[in-house]
């Protein structure tokens, strides 16, 4: 047990936060996957579809997703923001949290024959 006088110090790796964000986003119906940003691809950068920036003030998350054609995209983006926010607040309790969702691409749902 930790004494009240002791201070607990811990760090959470960015890769853990990226995985948490990705798993949360994939829970939303209509999300196909995570994409790299088009801007990064055009600039020749190798970029993940998720960027997490940790500061003393809190967290900033950028996520680029692929969605199914026909979905209400505004509602989908809000649902992605909400579920990511809920998971991050539950698991790490950031002081501040900013989540930006970019819908990078659309694909057709596979036809079941």
PDB file of C-alpha atoms in Angstrom:
ATOM      1  CA  UNK A   1       0.000   0.000   0.000  1.00  0.00           C
ATOM      2  CA  UNK A   2       1.241   3.507  -0.787  1.00  0.00           C
ATOM      3  CA  UNK A   3       1.714   5.833   2.133  1.00  0.00           C
ATOM      4  CA  UNK A   4       0.024   9.248   1.820  1.00  0.00           C
ATOM      5  CA  UNK A   5       3.469  10.817   1.966  1.00  0.00           C
ATOM      6  CA  UNK A   6       4.711   8.889  -1.078  1.00  0.00           C
ATOM      7  CA  UNK A   7       4.183  10.202  -4.598  1.00  0.00           C
ATOM      8  CA  UNK A   8       3.420   7.705  -7.310  1.00  0.00           C
ATOM      9  CA  UNK A   9       5.007   8.484 -10.659  1.00  0.00           C
ATOM     10  CA  UNK A  10       4.139   6.584 -13.789  1.00  0.00           C
ATOM     11  CA  UNK A  11       4.176   7.100 -17.532  1.00  0.00           C
ATOM     12  CA  UNK A  12       1.973   5.679 -20.243  1.00  0.00           C
ATOM     13  CA  UNK A  13       3.717   5.076 -23.559  1.00  0.00           C
ATOM     14  CA  UNK A  14       2.286   6.758 -26.633  1.00  0.00           C
ATOM     15  CA  UNK A  15       1.947   3.338 -28.270  1.00  0.00           C
ATOM     16  CA  UNK A  16      -0.422   2.267 -25.483  1.00  0.00           C
ATOM     17  CA  UNK A  17      -2.545   5.375 -25.998  1.00  0.00           C
ATOM     18  CA  UNK A  18      -2.573   4.878 -29.777  1.00  0.00           C
ATOM     19  CA  UNK A  19      -3.755   1.290 -29.322  1.00  0.00           C
ATOM     20  CA  UNK A  20      -6.420   2.390 -26.846  1.00  0.00           C
ATOM     21  CA  UNK A  21      -7.698   5.029 -29.293  1.00  0.00           C
ATOM     22  CA  UNK A  22      -7.733   2.567 -32.200  1.00  0.00           C
ATOM     23  CA  UNK A  23      -9.558  -0.137 -30.256  1.00  0.00           C
ATOM     24  CA  UNK A  24     -12.149   2.369 -29.035  1.00  0.00           C
ATOM     25  CA  UNK A  25     -12.763   3.734 -32.549  1.00  0.00           C
ATOM     26  CA  UNK A  26     -13.202   0.228 -33.959  1.00  0.00           C
ATOM     27  CA  UNK A  27     -16.073  -0.335 -31.506  1.00  0.00           C
ATOM     28  CA  UNK A  28     -18.193   2.177 -33.441  1.00  0.00           C
ATOM     29  CA  UNK A  29     -20.461   0.596 -36.041  1.00  0.00           C
ATOM     30  CA  UNK A  30     -19.643   2.095 -39.426  1.00  0.00           C
ATOM     31  CA  UNK A  31     -15.914   2.481 -38.813  1.00  0.00           C
ATOM     32  CA  UNK A  32     -13.928   0.222 -41.143  1.00  0.00           C
ATOM     33  CA  UNK A  33     -10.462   1.087 -39.921  1.00  0.00           C
ATOM     34  CA  UNK A  34      -7.834   3.709 -39.277  1.00  0.00           C
ATOM     35  CA  UNK A  35      -6.087   5.448 -42.162  1.00  0.00           C
ATOM     36  CA  UNK A  36      -2.988   7.562 -42.559  1.00  0.00           C
ATOM     37  CA  UNK A  37      -3.762  11.167 -43.375  1.00  0.00           C
ATOM     38  CA  UNK A  38      -3.822  12.135 -47.042  1.00  0.00           C
ATOM     39  CA  UNK A  39      -1.671  15.159 -46.241  1.00  0.00           C
ATOM     40  CA  UNK A  40       1.020  12.879 -44.819  1.00  0.00           C
ATOM     41  CA  UNK A  41       0.843  10.590 -47.846  1.00  0.00           C
ATOM     42  CA  UNK A  42       1.169  13.501 -50.293  1.00  0.00           C
ATOM     43  CA  UNK A  43       4.143  14.866 -48.353  1.00  0.00           C
ATOM     44  CA  UNK A  44       5.848  11.470 -48.535  1.00  0.00           C
ATOM     45  CA  UNK A  45       5.699  11.011 -44.770  1.00  0.00           C
ATOM     46  CA  UNK A  46       5.130   7.670 -43.104  1.00  0.00           C
ATOM     47  CA  UNK A  47       2.378   8.558 -40.690  1.00  0.00           C
ATOM     48  CA  UNK A  48       0.029   6.582 -38.534  1.00  0.00           C
ATOM     49  CA  UNK A  49      -3.651   7.319 -38.669  1.00  0.00           C
ATOM     50  CA  UNK A  50      -3.529   8.229 -34.998  1.00  0.00           C
ATOM     51  CA  UNK A  51      -1.450  10.893 -33.307  1.00  0.00           C
ATOM     52  CA  UNK A  52      -1.467  11.349 -29.542  1.00  0.00           C
ATOM     53  CA  UNK A  53       0.261  14.303 -27.938  1.00  0.00           C
ATOM     54  CA  UNK A  54       0.737  14.219 -24.156  1.00  0.00           C
ATOM     55  CA  UNK A  55       1.469  17.390 -22.226  1.00  0.00           C
ATOM     56  CA  UNK A  56       1.159  18.406 -18.595  1.00  0.00           C
ATOM     57  CA  UNK A  57      -2.136  20.070 -19.543  1.00  0.00           C
ATOM     58  CA  UNK A  58      -3.672  16.902 -20.977  1.00  0.00           C
ATOM     59  CA  UNK A  59      -4.024  14.963 -24.217  1.00  0.00           C
ATOM     60  CA  UNK A  60      -4.642  15.853 -27.848  1.00  0.00           C
ATOM     61  CA  UNK A  61      -5.734  13.058 -30.187  1.00  0.00           C
ATOM     62  CA  UNK A  62      -5.985  13.136 -33.987  1.00  0.00           C
ATOM     63  CA  UNK A  63      -7.523  10.093 -35.642  1.00  0.00           C
ATOM     64  CA  UNK A  64      -8.101   9.458 -39.346  1.00  0.00           C
ATOM     65  CA  UNK A  65     -10.724   6.824 -40.051  1.00  0.00           C
ATOM     66  CA  UNK A  66     -12.223   4.946 -42.970  1.00  0.00           C
ATOM     67  CA  UNK A  67     -16.013   4.625 -42.879  1.00  0.00           C
ATOM     68  CA  UNK A  68     -18.683   2.741 -44.757  1.00  0.00           C
ATOM     69  CA  UNK A  69     -20.466   4.604 -47.532  1.00  0.00           C
ATOM     70  CA  UNK A  70     -24.038   5.448 -46.548  1.00  0.00           C
ATOM     71  CA  UNK A  71     -23.321   6.176 -42.891  1.00  0.00           C
ATOM     72  CA  UNK A  72     -24.306   9.494 -41.345  1.00  0.00           C
ATOM     73  CA  UNK A  73     -20.775  10.864 -41.218  1.00  0.00           C
ATOM     74  CA  UNK A  74     -21.405  13.639 -38.707  1.00  0.00           C
ATOM     75  CA  UNK A  75     -23.023  11.210 -36.263  1.00  0.00           C
ATOM     76  CA  UNK A  76     -20.233   8.698 -36.870  1.00  0.00           C
ATOM     77  CA  UNK A  77     -17.517  11.273 -36.089  1.00  0.00           C
ATOM     78  CA  UNK A  78     -19.326  12.326 -32.900  1.00  0.00           C
ATOM     79  CA  UNK A  79     -19.679   8.692 -31.795  1.00  0.00           C
ATOM     80  CA  UNK A  80     -15.956   8.120 -32.400  1.00  0.00           C
ATOM     81  CA  UNK A  81     -15.122  11.234 -30.343  1.00  0.00           C
ATOM     82  CA  UNK A  82     -17.419  10.128 -27.532  1.00  0.00           C
ATOM     83  CA  UNK A  83     -16.200   6.558 -27.223  1.00  0.00           C
ATOM     84  CA  UNK A  84     -12.526   7.570 -27.399  1.00  0.00           C
ATOM     85  CA  UNK A  85     -13.166  10.255 -24.791  1.00  0.00           C
ATOM     86  CA  UNK A  86     -14.978   7.821 -22.504  1.00  0.00           C
ATOM     87  CA  UNK A  87     -12.213   5.216 -22.735  1.00  0.00           C
ATOM     88  CA  UNK A  88      -9.414   7.734 -22.149  1.00  0.00           C
ATOM     89  CA  UNK A  89     -11.224   9.407 -19.238  1.00  0.00           C
ATOM     90  CA  UNK A  90     -11.889   6.016 -17.639  1.00  0.00           C
ATOM     91  CA  UNK A  91      -8.396   4.639 -18.094  1.00  0.00           C
ATOM     92  CA  UNK A  92      -6.072   7.616 -17.617  1.00  0.00           C
ATOM     93  CA  UNK A  93      -8.146  10.612 -16.441  1.00  0.00           C
ATOM     94  CA  UNK A  94      -6.472  13.379 -18.488  1.00  0.00           C
ATOM     95  CA  UNK A  95      -6.805  16.939 -17.192  1.00  0.00           C
ATOM     96  CA  UNK A  96      -7.884  18.154 -20.632  1.00  0.00           C
ATOM     97  CA  UNK A  97      -8.797  16.149 -23.698  1.00  0.00           C
ATOM     98  CA  UNK A  98      -9.092  17.236 -27.327  1.00  0.00           C
ATOM     99  CA  UNK A  99     -10.147  14.695 -29.961  1.00  0.00           C
ATOM    100  CA  UNK A 100     -10.121  15.485 -33.682  1.00  0.00           C
ATOM    101  CA  UNK A 101     -11.704  12.993 -36.075  1.00  0.00           C
ATOM    102  CA  UNK A 102     -11.030  13.102 -39.815  1.00  0.00           C
ATOM    103  CA  UNK A 103     -12.992  10.813 -42.103  1.00  0.00           C
ATOM    104  CA  UNK A 104     -10.296  10.063 -44.649  1.00  0.00           C
ATOM    105  CA  UNK A 105     -12.065   7.628 -46.958  1.00  0.00           C
ATOM    106  CA  UNK A 106     -15.298   5.748 -47.647  1.00  0.00           C
ATOM    107  CA  UNK A 107     -15.733   2.193 -48.860  1.00  0.00           C
ATOM    108  CA  UNK A 108     -18.743   0.137 -49.901  1.00  0.00           C
ATOM    109  CA  UNK A 109     -19.981  -2.561 -47.573  1.00  0.00           C
ATOM    110  CA  UNK A 110     -19.164  -6.024 -48.873  1.00  0.00           C
ATOM    111  CA  UNK A 111     -22.109  -7.745 -50.516  1.00  0.00           C
ATOM    112  CA  UNK A 112     -23.152 -11.022 -48.949  1.00  0.00           C
ATOM    113  CA  UNK A 113     -24.144 -13.570 -51.564  1.00  0.00           C
TER     114      UNK A 113
END
